C-alpha cells in the first residue's frame, strides 16, 4: 500500500482537503482519499461517511462530526465552513470527508468558497457519487443503450426543506427518461404527483436504494403511483437514492450483489425481448 501512496501529494499543514468518500463501501475510496485519511490531523466528516472508512484514519487523528440530516438538529453550513478555516489557521492538516462526491449535492463548493475567502489552500478529491455507485450496488445502471440516452440528477428538497419550486418538473418528466433523486424520500408523494402530472406513467418503475453500498443496504422496487404508500408500508428510512425509469427493470438481470450474497437467480432478458425506445 505504501508504494501506491509514494507518488501522491502530501497534505500540507494549514490546508484543507475536500474529499468524497463514495457511497459507503470503503473499497470505493480513491487512493487520494485513503492517502488523506492516513495523513490528516483532523477529519471533519458528515453523517453519510461509513464508519469503516473512518477506521482507516491514522492513529491519533481527531474525528469531528459535522453531519447534516433533513429534519434533524444539525450544524449550520456556515459554521461548518468556518470550523474548517479555524482548524487550518491552527496549523492542522484538515480532511473534510463527505459521503459520495463533495460537488454533487455535497455543498463542497460552498465550503471551498469560504476557504478562498480566508486564504486557505485546499484540494478537491472527487468521490463516487451515490446516484451512480449506490445504484450500481443495487444492480441498476443509470444508462442503458436500449433504454435511455440522457439522465437527470436532482435533489428532492431545497434549503428550506421543501420540494424545489425552481425545478421544471414537467420538462424533466417529458425530457428525461431516467431521473435520479437525492434526498427525495420525505417528499416522494408530491414529487411523484408532479412527475405524473407532467406526463409520466403512474406504472413507471421506481426504486429506492437505502444505505447504498453498505451491509445495511435495502432496495424497494415499486411504481410512481405506489411509491409513497409502499415506502410507508416497508418502513424504510433515509439515506436513500431514488431512481425513476425503465432502467429499474434491469435489476432483475444485474443485481450482482443479490446473486453473490443471497443466491438470487438473474434473468437473462429483463425486458422480455420487447424493443425499448428512448423516450427522450
PDB file of C-alpha atoms in Angstrom:
ATOM      1  CA  UNK A   1       0.000   0.000   0.000  1.00  0.00           C
ATOM      2  CA  UNK A   2       2.865   2.362   0.821  1.00  0.00           C
ATOM      3  CA  UNK A   3       4.183   2.052  -2.735  1.00  0.00           C
ATOM      4  CA  UNK A   4       0.804   3.152  -4.088  1.00  0.00           C
ATOM      5  CA  UNK A   5       0.970   6.321  -1.988  1.00  0.00           C
ATOM      6  CA  UNK A   6       4.617   7.152  -2.699  1.00  0.00           C
ATOM      7  CA  UNK A   7       3.932   9.480  -5.642  1.00  0.00           C
ATOM      8  CA  UNK A   8       0.757  11.056  -4.272  1.00  0.00           C
ATOM      9  CA  UNK A   9       0.832  14.657  -2.995  1.00  0.00           C
ATOM     10  CA  UNK A  10       1.244  15.183   0.757  1.00  0.00           C
ATOM     11  CA  UNK A  11      -1.250  17.134   2.842  1.00  0.00           C
ATOM     12  CA  UNK A  12       0.340  20.372   3.946  1.00  0.00           C
ATOM     13  CA  UNK A  13      -0.162  21.845   7.410  1.00  0.00           C
ATOM     14  CA  UNK A  14      -2.729  24.622   7.358  1.00  0.00           C
ATOM     15  CA  UNK A  15      -4.526  23.205   4.328  1.00  0.00           C
ATOM     16  CA  UNK A  16      -7.905  21.551   3.777  1.00  0.00           C
ATOM     17  CA  UNK A  17      -8.753  18.654   1.504  1.00  0.00           C
ATOM     18  CA  UNK A  18     -12.404  18.337   0.477  1.00  0.00           C
ATOM     19  CA  UNK A  19     -12.734  14.617  -0.199  1.00  0.00           C
ATOM     20  CA  UNK A  20     -15.508  12.326  -1.380  1.00  0.00           C
ATOM     21  CA  UNK A  21     -15.711   9.007   0.481  1.00  0.00           C
ATOM     22  CA  UNK A  22     -18.022   7.333  -2.019  1.00  0.00           C
ATOM     23  CA  UNK A  23     -21.432   5.820  -1.267  1.00  0.00           C
ATOM     24  CA  UNK A  24     -20.427   3.503   1.596  1.00  0.00           C
ATOM     25  CA  UNK A  25     -18.175   0.570   0.797  1.00  0.00           C
ATOM     26  CA  UNK A  26     -14.635   1.549   1.897  1.00  0.00           C
ATOM     27  CA  UNK A  27     -13.340  -0.326  -1.139  1.00  0.00           C
ATOM     28  CA  UNK A  28     -14.733   2.529  -3.233  1.00  0.00           C
ATOM     29  CA  UNK A  29     -12.420   5.111  -1.660  1.00  0.00           C
ATOM     30  CA  UNK A  30      -9.965   6.599  -4.141  1.00  0.00           C
ATOM     31  CA  UNK A  31      -6.224   6.371  -3.468  1.00  0.00           C
ATOM     32  CA  UNK A  32      -6.198  10.110  -2.780  1.00  0.00           C
ATOM     33  CA  UNK A  33      -8.963   9.654  -0.190  1.00  0.00           C
ATOM     34  CA  UNK A  34      -7.218   6.746   1.532  1.00  0.00           C
ATOM     35  CA  UNK A  35      -3.939   8.674   1.488  1.00  0.00           C
ATOM     36  CA  UNK A  36      -5.632  11.697   3.075  1.00  0.00           C
ATOM     37  CA  UNK A  37      -7.058   9.509   5.855  1.00  0.00           C
ATOM     38  CA  UNK A  38      -3.513   8.396   6.633  1.00  0.00           C
ATOM     39  CA  UNK A  39      -2.195  11.975   6.818  1.00  0.00           C
ATOM     40  CA  UNK A  40      -4.889  14.187   8.317  1.00  0.00           C
ATOM     41  CA  UNK A  41      -4.616  15.653  11.804  1.00  0.00           C
ATOM     42  CA  UNK A  42      -8.357  16.389  11.952  1.00  0.00           C
ATOM     43  CA  UNK A  43     -11.130  14.676   9.989  1.00  0.00           C
ATOM     44  CA  UNK A  44     -14.392  16.623   9.789  1.00  0.00           C
ATOM     45  CA  UNK A  45     -16.924  14.134   8.468  1.00  0.00           C
ATOM     46  CA  UNK A  46     -20.596  14.097   7.598  1.00  0.00           C
ATOM     47  CA  UNK A  47     -23.342  11.647   8.561  1.00  0.00           C
ATOM     48  CA  UNK A  48     -23.094   9.645   5.345  1.00  0.00           C
ATOM     49  CA  UNK A  49     -19.479   8.554   5.774  1.00  0.00           C
ATOM     50  CA  UNK A  50     -19.280   4.849   6.612  1.00  0.00           C
ATOM     51  CA  UNK A  51     -17.605   4.112   9.959  1.00  0.00           C
ATOM     52  CA  UNK A  52     -15.399   1.585   8.160  1.00  0.00           C
ATOM     53  CA  UNK A  53     -13.938   4.437   6.130  1.00  0.00           C
ATOM     54  CA  UNK A  54     -13.185   6.399   9.286  1.00  0.00           C
ATOM     55  CA  UNK A  55     -11.422   3.357  10.760  1.00  0.00           C
ATOM     56  CA  UNK A  56      -8.700   3.915   8.149  1.00  0.00           C
ATOM     57  CA  UNK A  57      -7.671   7.195   9.779  1.00  0.00           C
ATOM     58  CA  UNK A  58      -4.143   7.346  11.116  1.00  0.00           C
ATOM     59  CA  UNK A  59      -3.735   6.735  14.867  1.00  0.00           C
ATOM     60  CA  UNK A  60      -4.115   9.973  16.784  1.00  0.00           C
ATOM     61  CA  UNK A  61      -6.245  11.760  14.205  1.00  0.00           C
ATOM     62  CA  UNK A  62      -9.133  13.719  15.704  1.00  0.00           C
ATOM     63  CA  UNK A  63     -12.605  12.971  14.368  1.00  0.00           C
ATOM     64  CA  UNK A  64     -15.213  15.729  14.319  1.00  0.00           C
ATOM     65  CA  UNK A  65     -18.815  15.048  13.316  1.00  0.00           C
ATOM     66  CA  UNK A  66     -20.433  17.723  11.192  1.00  0.00           C
ATOM     67  CA  UNK A  67     -23.353  15.838   9.723  1.00  0.00           C
ATOM     68  CA  UNK A  68     -26.497  17.353   8.269  1.00  0.00           C
ATOM     69  CA  UNK A  69     -29.704  15.335   8.054  1.00  0.00           C
ATOM     70  CA  UNK A  70     -33.001  16.738   6.841  1.00  0.00           C
ATOM     71  CA  UNK A  71     -35.483  17.329   9.658  1.00  0.00           C
ATOM     72  CA  UNK A  72     -32.955  16.656  12.420  1.00  0.00           C
ATOM     73  CA  UNK A  73     -30.830  19.031  14.522  1.00  0.00           C
ATOM     74  CA  UNK A  74     -27.560  19.616  12.700  1.00  0.00           C
ATOM     75  CA  UNK A  75     -24.719  22.052  12.287  1.00  0.00           C
ATOM     76  CA  UNK A  76     -25.312  25.116  10.150  1.00  0.00           C
ATOM     77  CA  UNK A  77     -23.383  25.103   6.912  1.00  0.00           C
ATOM     78  CA  UNK A  78     -21.689  28.431   7.608  1.00  0.00           C
ATOM     79  CA  UNK A  79     -20.477  27.135  10.983  1.00  0.00           C
ATOM     80  CA  UNK A  80     -19.019  24.020   9.364  1.00  0.00           C
ATOM     81  CA  UNK A  81     -17.199  26.084   6.765  1.00  0.00           C
ATOM     82  CA  UNK A  82     -15.764  28.421   9.383  1.00  0.00           C
ATOM     83  CA  UNK A  83     -14.666  25.471  11.513  1.00  0.00           C
ATOM     84  CA  UNK A  84     -12.539  24.281   8.602  1.00  0.00           C
ATOM     85  CA  UNK A  85     -10.951  27.726   8.443  1.00  0.00           C
ATOM     86  CA  UNK A  86     -10.320  27.709  12.201  1.00  0.00           C
ATOM     87  CA  UNK A  87      -8.645  24.300  12.102  1.00  0.00           C
ATOM     88  CA  UNK A  88      -6.459  25.258   9.136  1.00  0.00           C
ATOM     89  CA  UNK A  89      -5.416  28.515  10.802  1.00  0.00           C
ATOM     90  CA  UNK A  90      -4.324  26.432  13.796  1.00  0.00           C
ATOM     91  CA  UNK A  91      -1.876  24.640  11.507  1.00  0.00           C
ATOM     92  CA  UNK A  92      -3.697  21.347  11.177  1.00  0.00           C
ATOM     93  CA  UNK A  93      -3.894  19.148   8.115  1.00  0.00           C
ATOM     94  CA  UNK A  94      -7.652  19.096   7.706  1.00  0.00           C
ATOM     95  CA  UNK A  95      -9.658  16.450   5.893  1.00  0.00           C
ATOM     96  CA  UNK A  96     -13.282  17.358   5.159  1.00  0.00           C
ATOM     97  CA  UNK A  97     -14.713  13.931   4.371  1.00  0.00           C
ATOM     98  CA  UNK A  98     -18.092  13.713   2.672  1.00  0.00           C
ATOM     99  CA  UNK A  99     -20.231  10.792   1.580  1.00  0.00           C
ATOM    100  CA  UNK A 100     -20.366  10.430  -2.200  1.00  0.00           C
ATOM    101  CA  UNK A 101     -18.787  13.322  -4.085  1.00  0.00           C
ATOM    102  CA  UNK A 102     -18.244  16.751  -2.496  1.00  0.00           C
ATOM    103  CA  UNK A 103     -19.515  18.570  -5.590  1.00  0.00           C
ATOM    104  CA  UNK A 104     -22.700  16.507  -6.115  1.00  0.00           C
ATOM    105  CA  UNK A 105     -25.260  17.874  -3.640  1.00  0.00           C
ATOM    106  CA  UNK A 106     -22.448  17.835  -1.062  1.00  0.00           C
ATOM    107  CA  UNK A 107     -22.026  21.592  -0.517  1.00  0.00           C
ATOM    108  CA  UNK A 108     -18.355  21.267  -1.313  1.00  0.00           C
ATOM    109  CA  UNK A 109     -18.485  24.347  -3.475  1.00  0.00           C
ATOM    110  CA  UNK A 110     -19.806  26.444  -0.589  1.00  0.00           C
ATOM    111  CA  UNK A 111     -17.035  25.244   1.706  1.00  0.00           C
ATOM    112  CA  UNK A 112     -14.356  25.819  -0.925  1.00  0.00           C
ATOM    113  CA  UNK A 113     -15.555  29.400  -1.468  1.00  0.00           C
ATOM    114  CA  UNK A 114     -15.246  30.055   2.263  1.00  0.00           C
ATOM    115  CA  UNK A 115     -11.696  28.678   2.218  1.00  0.00           C
ATOM    116  CA  UNK A 116     -10.845  31.016  -0.652  1.00  0.00           C
ATOM    117  CA  UNK A 117     -12.372  33.933   1.251  1.00  0.00           C
ATOM    118  CA  UNK A 118      -9.984  33.250   4.143  1.00  0.00           C
ATOM    119  CA  UNK A 119      -6.911  32.412   2.082  1.00  0.00           C
ATOM    120  CA  UNK A 120      -6.799  28.714   2.985  1.00  0.00           C
ATOM    121  CA  UNK A 121      -5.126  26.395   0.441  1.00  0.00           C
ATOM    122  CA  UNK A 122      -7.265  23.414  -0.486  1.00  0.00           C
ATOM    123  CA  UNK A 123      -7.557  20.391  -2.752  1.00  0.00           C
ATOM    124  CA  UNK A 124     -10.695  18.759  -4.164  1.00  0.00           C
ATOM    125  CA  UNK A 125     -10.759  14.953  -4.297  1.00  0.00           C
ATOM    126  CA  UNK A 126     -13.790  13.632  -6.195  1.00  0.00           C
ATOM    127  CA  UNK A 127     -15.643  10.581  -4.948  1.00  0.00           C
ATOM    128  CA  UNK A 128     -18.095   8.108  -6.442  1.00  0.00           C
ATOM    129  CA  UNK A 129     -21.496   9.724  -6.050  1.00  0.00           C
ATOM    130  CA  UNK A 130     -24.305   7.602  -4.615  1.00  0.00           C
ATOM    131  CA  UNK A 131     -26.514   8.360  -7.600  1.00  0.00           C
ATOM    132  CA  UNK A 132     -24.181   6.245  -9.715  1.00  0.00           C
ATOM    133  CA  UNK A 133     -22.251   3.980  -7.341  1.00  0.00           C
ATOM    134  CA  UNK A 134     -25.139   3.314  -4.970  1.00  0.00           C
ATOM    135  CA  UNK A 135     -27.409   2.334  -7.830  1.00  0.00           C
ATOM    136  CA  UNK A 136     -24.695   0.096  -9.272  1.00  0.00           C
ATOM    137  CA  UNK A 137     -24.628  -1.809  -5.965  1.00  0.00           C
ATOM    138  CA  UNK A 138     -28.366  -2.338  -6.402  1.00  0.00           C
ATOM    139  CA  UNK A 139     -27.881  -3.645  -9.937  1.00  0.00           C
ATOM    140  CA  UNK A 140     -29.384  -0.557 -11.591  1.00  0.00           C
ATOM    141  CA  UNK A 141     -27.382   1.255 -14.292  1.00  0.00           C
ATOM    142  CA  UNK A 142     -28.109   4.953 -14.786  1.00  0.00           C
ATOM    143  CA  UNK A 143     -27.767   4.495 -18.544  1.00  0.00           C
ATOM    144  CA  UNK A 144     -28.530   1.573 -20.834  1.00  0.00           C
ATOM    145  CA  UNK A 145     -28.442   1.833 -24.594  1.00  0.00           C
ATOM    146  CA  UNK A 146     -31.844   0.221 -25.062  1.00  0.00           C
ATOM    147  CA  UNK A 147     -33.492   2.497 -22.518  1.00  0.00           C
ATOM    148  CA  UNK A 148     -32.009   5.991 -22.348  1.00  0.00           C
ATOM    149  CA  UNK A 149     -29.506   8.433 -23.768  1.00  0.00           C
ATOM    150  CA  UNK A 150     -29.983  11.002 -21.020  1.00  0.00           C
ATOM    151  CA  UNK A 151     -30.243  11.054 -17.231  1.00  0.00           C
ATOM    152  CA  UNK A 152     -31.171  13.832 -14.802  1.00  0.00           C
ATOM    153  CA  UNK A 153     -29.831  14.167 -11.265  1.00  0.00           C
ATOM    154  CA  UNK A 154     -31.808  16.334  -8.861  1.00  0.00           C
ATOM    155  CA  UNK A 155     -32.381  16.982  -5.181  1.00  0.00           C
ATOM    156  CA  UNK A 156     -35.736  16.328  -3.548  1.00  0.00           C
ATOM    157  CA  UNK A 157     -35.592  19.358  -1.279  1.00  0.00           C
ATOM    158  CA  UNK A 158     -34.056  22.817  -1.293  1.00  0.00           C
ATOM    159  CA  UNK A 159     -32.505  24.884   1.509  1.00  0.00           C
ATOM    160  CA  UNK A 160     -35.964  25.437   3.006  1.00  0.00           C
ATOM    161  CA  UNK A 161     -36.543  21.690   3.281  1.00  0.00           C
ATOM    162  CA  UNK A 162     -39.367  21.802   0.730  1.00  0.00           C
ATOM    163  CA  UNK A 163     -39.656  20.365  -2.764  1.00  0.00           C
ATOM    164  CA  UNK A 164     -37.677  22.744  -5.020  1.00  0.00           C
ATOM    165  CA  UNK A 165     -40.062  25.029  -6.884  1.00  0.00           C
ATOM    166  CA  UNK A 166     -37.365  26.095  -9.349  1.00  0.00           C
ATOM    167  CA  UNK A 167     -37.279  22.620 -10.904  1.00  0.00           C
ATOM    168  CA  UNK A 168     -39.225  22.337 -14.140  1.00  0.00           C
ATOM    169  CA  UNK A 169     -40.993  19.114 -13.221  1.00  0.00           C
ATOM    170  CA  UNK A 170     -42.967  18.975 -16.459  1.00  0.00           C
ATOM    171  CA  UNK A 171     -39.816  19.487 -18.509  1.00  0.00           C
ATOM    172  CA  UNK A 172     -37.974  16.736 -16.642  1.00  0.00           C
ATOM    173  CA  UNK A 173     -40.979  14.403 -16.806  1.00  0.00           C
ATOM    174  CA  UNK A 174     -41.147  14.784 -20.590  1.00  0.00           C
ATOM    175  CA  UNK A 175     -37.457  15.109 -21.373  1.00  0.00           C
ATOM    176  CA  UNK A 176     -35.508  12.803 -19.094  1.00  0.00           C
ATOM    177  CA  UNK A 177     -36.057   9.054 -19.452  1.00  0.00           C
ATOM    178  CA  UNK A 178     -34.171   8.345 -16.228  1.00  0.00           C
ATOM    179  CA  UNK A 179     -34.373  10.524 -13.115  1.00  0.00           C
ATOM    180  CA  UNK A 180     -32.057  10.034 -10.137  1.00  0.00           C
ATOM    181  CA  UNK A 181     -33.046  11.852  -6.958  1.00  0.00           C
ATOM    182  CA  UNK A 182     -31.105  12.621  -3.804  1.00  0.00           C
ATOM    183  CA  UNK A 183     -32.877  13.460  -0.527  1.00  0.00           C
ATOM    184  CA  UNK A 184     -36.265  12.795  -2.076  1.00  0.00           C
ATOM    185  CA  UNK A 185     -37.867  10.183   0.181  1.00  0.00           C
ATOM    186  CA  UNK A 186     -39.542  12.653   2.537  1.00  0.00           C
ATOM    187  CA  UNK A 187     -41.426  14.350  -0.297  1.00  0.00           C
ATOM    188  CA  UNK A 188     -41.823  11.397  -2.655  1.00  0.00           C
ATOM    189  CA  UNK A 189     -45.621  11.712  -2.702  1.00  0.00           C
ATOM    190  CA  UNK A 190     -45.520  15.261  -4.025  1.00  0.00           C
ATOM    191  CA  UNK A 191     -42.628  14.537  -6.366  1.00  0.00           C
ATOM    192  CA  UNK A 192     -44.400  11.512  -7.853  1.00  0.00           C
ATOM    193  CA  UNK A 193     -47.558  13.582  -8.316  1.00  0.00           C
ATOM    194  CA  UNK A 194     -45.525  16.300 -10.081  1.00  0.00           C
ATOM    195  CA  UNK A 195     -43.987  13.776 -12.469  1.00  0.00           C
ATOM    196  CA  UNK A 196     -47.302  12.083 -13.223  1.00  0.00           C
ATOM    197  CA  UNK A 197     -48.909  15.474 -13.829  1.00  0.00           C
ATOM    198  CA  UNK A 198     -46.007  16.193 -16.199  1.00  0.00           C
ATOM    199  CA  UNK A 199     -46.786  13.127 -18.271  1.00  0.00           C
ATOM    200  CA  UNK A 200     -45.016  10.154 -16.665  1.00  0.00           C
ATOM    201  CA  UNK A 201     -46.938   6.895 -16.413  1.00  0.00           C
ATOM    202  CA  UNK A 202     -48.226   6.025 -12.924  1.00  0.00           C
ATOM    203  CA  UNK A 203     -46.934   2.500 -13.597  1.00  0.00           C
ATOM    204  CA  UNK A 204     -43.373   3.586 -14.333  1.00  0.00           C
ATOM    205  CA  UNK A 205     -40.782   1.624 -12.303  1.00  0.00           C
ATOM    206  CA  UNK A 206     -39.210   3.307  -9.277  1.00  0.00           C
ATOM    207  CA  UNK A 207     -36.525   2.015  -6.931  1.00  0.00           C
ATOM    208  CA  UNK A 208     -35.392   3.227  -3.517  1.00  0.00           C
ATOM    209  CA  UNK A 209     -31.867   2.225  -2.516  1.00  0.00           C
ATOM    210  CA  UNK A 210     -31.323   2.832   1.195  1.00  0.00           C
ATOM    211  CA  UNK A 211     -27.898   2.738   2.877  1.00  0.00           C
ATOM    212  CA  UNK A 212     -26.399   2.025  -0.504  1.00  0.00           C
ATOM    213  CA  UNK A 213     -23.162   0.055  -0.774  1.00  0.00           C
ATOM    214  CA  UNK A 214     -23.182  -0.932   2.896  1.00  0.00           C
ATOM    215  CA  UNK A 215     -24.077  -4.108   4.775  1.00  0.00           C
ATOM    216  CA  UNK A 216     -27.428  -2.460   5.619  1.00  0.00           C
ATOM    217  CA  UNK A 217     -28.407  -1.819   2.005  1.00  0.00           C
ATOM    218  CA  UNK A 218     -32.126  -2.209   1.272  1.00  0.00           C
ATOM    219  CA  UNK A 219     -33.835  -1.918  -2.097  1.00  0.00           C
ATOM    220  CA  UNK A 220     -37.533  -1.302  -2.654  1.00  0.00           C
ATOM    221  CA  UNK A 221     -38.939  -1.627  -6.169  1.00  0.00           C
ATOM    222  CA  UNK A 222     -42.304  -0.019  -6.815  1.00  0.00           C
ATOM    223  CA  UNK A 223     -44.062   2.364  -9.213  1.00  0.00           C
ATOM    224  CA  UNK A 224     -44.649   6.098  -9.286  1.00  0.00           C
ATOM    225  CA  UNK A 225     -48.284   5.719  -8.255  1.00  0.00           C
ATOM    226  CA  UNK A 226     -47.481   3.390  -5.352  1.00  0.00           C
ATOM    227  CA  UNK A 227     -44.182   4.898  -4.254  1.00  0.00           C
ATOM    228  CA  UNK A 228     -45.416   6.853  -1.231  1.00  0.00           C
ATOM    229  CA  UNK A 229     -47.629   4.067   0.122  1.00  0.00           C
ATOM    230  CA  UNK A 230     -45.017   1.360  -0.432  1.00  0.00           C
ATOM    231  CA  UNK A 231     -42.274   3.362   1.296  1.00  0.00           C
ATOM    232  CA  UNK A 232     -44.512   3.817   4.324  1.00  0.00           C
ATOM    233  CA  UNK A 233     -45.520   0.154   4.363  1.00  0.00           C
ATOM    234  CA  UNK A 234     -41.929  -1.051   4.031  1.00  0.00           C
ATOM    235  CA  UNK A 235     -40.737   1.159   6.883  1.00  0.00           C
ATOM    236  CA  UNK A 236     -37.536   2.101   5.084  1.00  0.00           C
ATOM    237  CA  UNK A 237     -35.752   5.301   6.004  1.00  0.00           C
ATOM    238  CA  UNK A 238     -33.196   7.706   4.533  1.00  0.00           C
ATOM    239  CA  UNK A 239     -30.491   7.984   3.417  1.00  0.00           C
ATOM    240  CA  UNK A 240     -31.783   6.794   0.081  1.00  0.00           C
ATOM    241  CA  UNK A 241     -31.273   7.264  -3.626  1.00  0.00           C
ATOM    242  CA  UNK A 242     -34.447   7.191  -5.716  1.00  0.00           C
ATOM    243  CA  UNK A 243     -34.421   6.307  -9.401  1.00  0.00           C
ATOM    244  CA  UNK A 244     -37.321   6.581 -11.833  1.00  0.00           C
ATOM    245  CA  UNK A 245     -37.270   4.905 -15.230  1.00  0.00           C
ATOM    246  CA  UNK A 246     -37.144   1.693 -17.210  1.00  0.00           C
ATOM    247  CA  UNK A 247     -33.562   1.055 -16.050  1.00  0.00           C
ATOM    248  CA  UNK A 248     -35.074  -0.196 -12.779  1.00  0.00           C
ATOM    249  CA  UNK A 249     -36.265  -3.297 -14.652  1.00  0.00           C
ATOM    250  CA  UNK A 250     -32.636  -4.199 -15.337  1.00  0.00           C
ATOM    251  CA  UNK A 251     -32.202  -5.067 -11.674  1.00  0.00           C
ATOM    252  CA  UNK A 252     -33.804  -8.431 -12.427  1.00  0.00           C
ATOM    253  CA  UNK A 253     -30.701  -9.180 -14.504  1.00  0.00           C
ATOM    254  CA  UNK A 254     -27.980  -7.061 -12.919  1.00  0.00           C
ATOM    255  CA  UNK A 255     -28.456  -7.496  -9.157  1.00  0.00           C
ATOM    256  CA  UNK A 256     -24.957  -8.917  -8.845  1.00  0.00           C
ATOM    257  CA  UNK A 257     -24.857  -8.352  -5.096  1.00  0.00           C
ATOM    258  CA  UNK A 258     -28.085 -10.284  -4.566  1.00  0.00           C
ATOM    259  CA  UNK A 259     -26.690 -13.102  -6.691  1.00  0.00           C
ATOM    260  CA  UNK A 260     -23.480 -13.220  -4.629  1.00  0.00           C
ATOM    261  CA  UNK A 261     -24.951 -12.900  -1.148  1.00  0.00           C
ATOM    262  CA  UNK A 262     -28.479 -14.305  -1.460  1.00  0.00           C
ATOM    263  CA  UNK A 263     -28.190 -16.702  -4.385  1.00  0.00           C
ATOM    264  CA  UNK A 264     -30.605 -14.676  -6.494  1.00  0.00           C
ATOM    265  CA  UNK A 265     -31.054 -16.126  -9.968  1.00  0.00           C
ATOM    266  CA  UNK A 266     -30.568 -13.394 -12.546  1.00  0.00           C
ATOM    267  CA  UNK A 267     -32.823 -13.103 -15.586  1.00  0.00           C
ATOM    268  CA  UNK A 268     -31.060 -13.005 -18.980  1.00  0.00           C
ATOM    269  CA  UNK A 269     -33.792 -10.848 -20.567  1.00  0.00           C
ATOM    270  CA  UNK A 270     -35.307  -8.308 -18.158  1.00  0.00           C
ATOM    271  CA  UNK A 271     -37.414  -6.703 -20.880  1.00  0.00           C
ATOM    272  CA  UNK A 272     -38.945  -9.913 -22.173  1.00  0.00           C
ATOM    273  CA  UNK A 273     -37.359  -9.449 -25.603  1.00  0.00           C
ATOM    274  CA  UNK A 274     -39.529  -6.403 -26.233  1.00  0.00           C
ATOM    275  CA  UNK A 275     -37.987  -3.479 -28.055  1.00  0.00           C
ATOM    276  CA  UNK A 276     -37.103  -0.490 -25.885  1.00  0.00           C
ATOM    277  CA  UNK A 277     -37.048   3.029 -27.240  1.00  0.00           C
ATOM    278  CA  UNK A 278     -35.534   6.114 -25.692  1.00  0.00           C
ATOM    279  CA  UNK A 279     -38.475   8.451 -24.874  1.00  0.00           C
ATOM    280  CA  UNK A 280     -36.198  11.475 -24.623  1.00  0.00           C
TER     281      UNK A 280
END
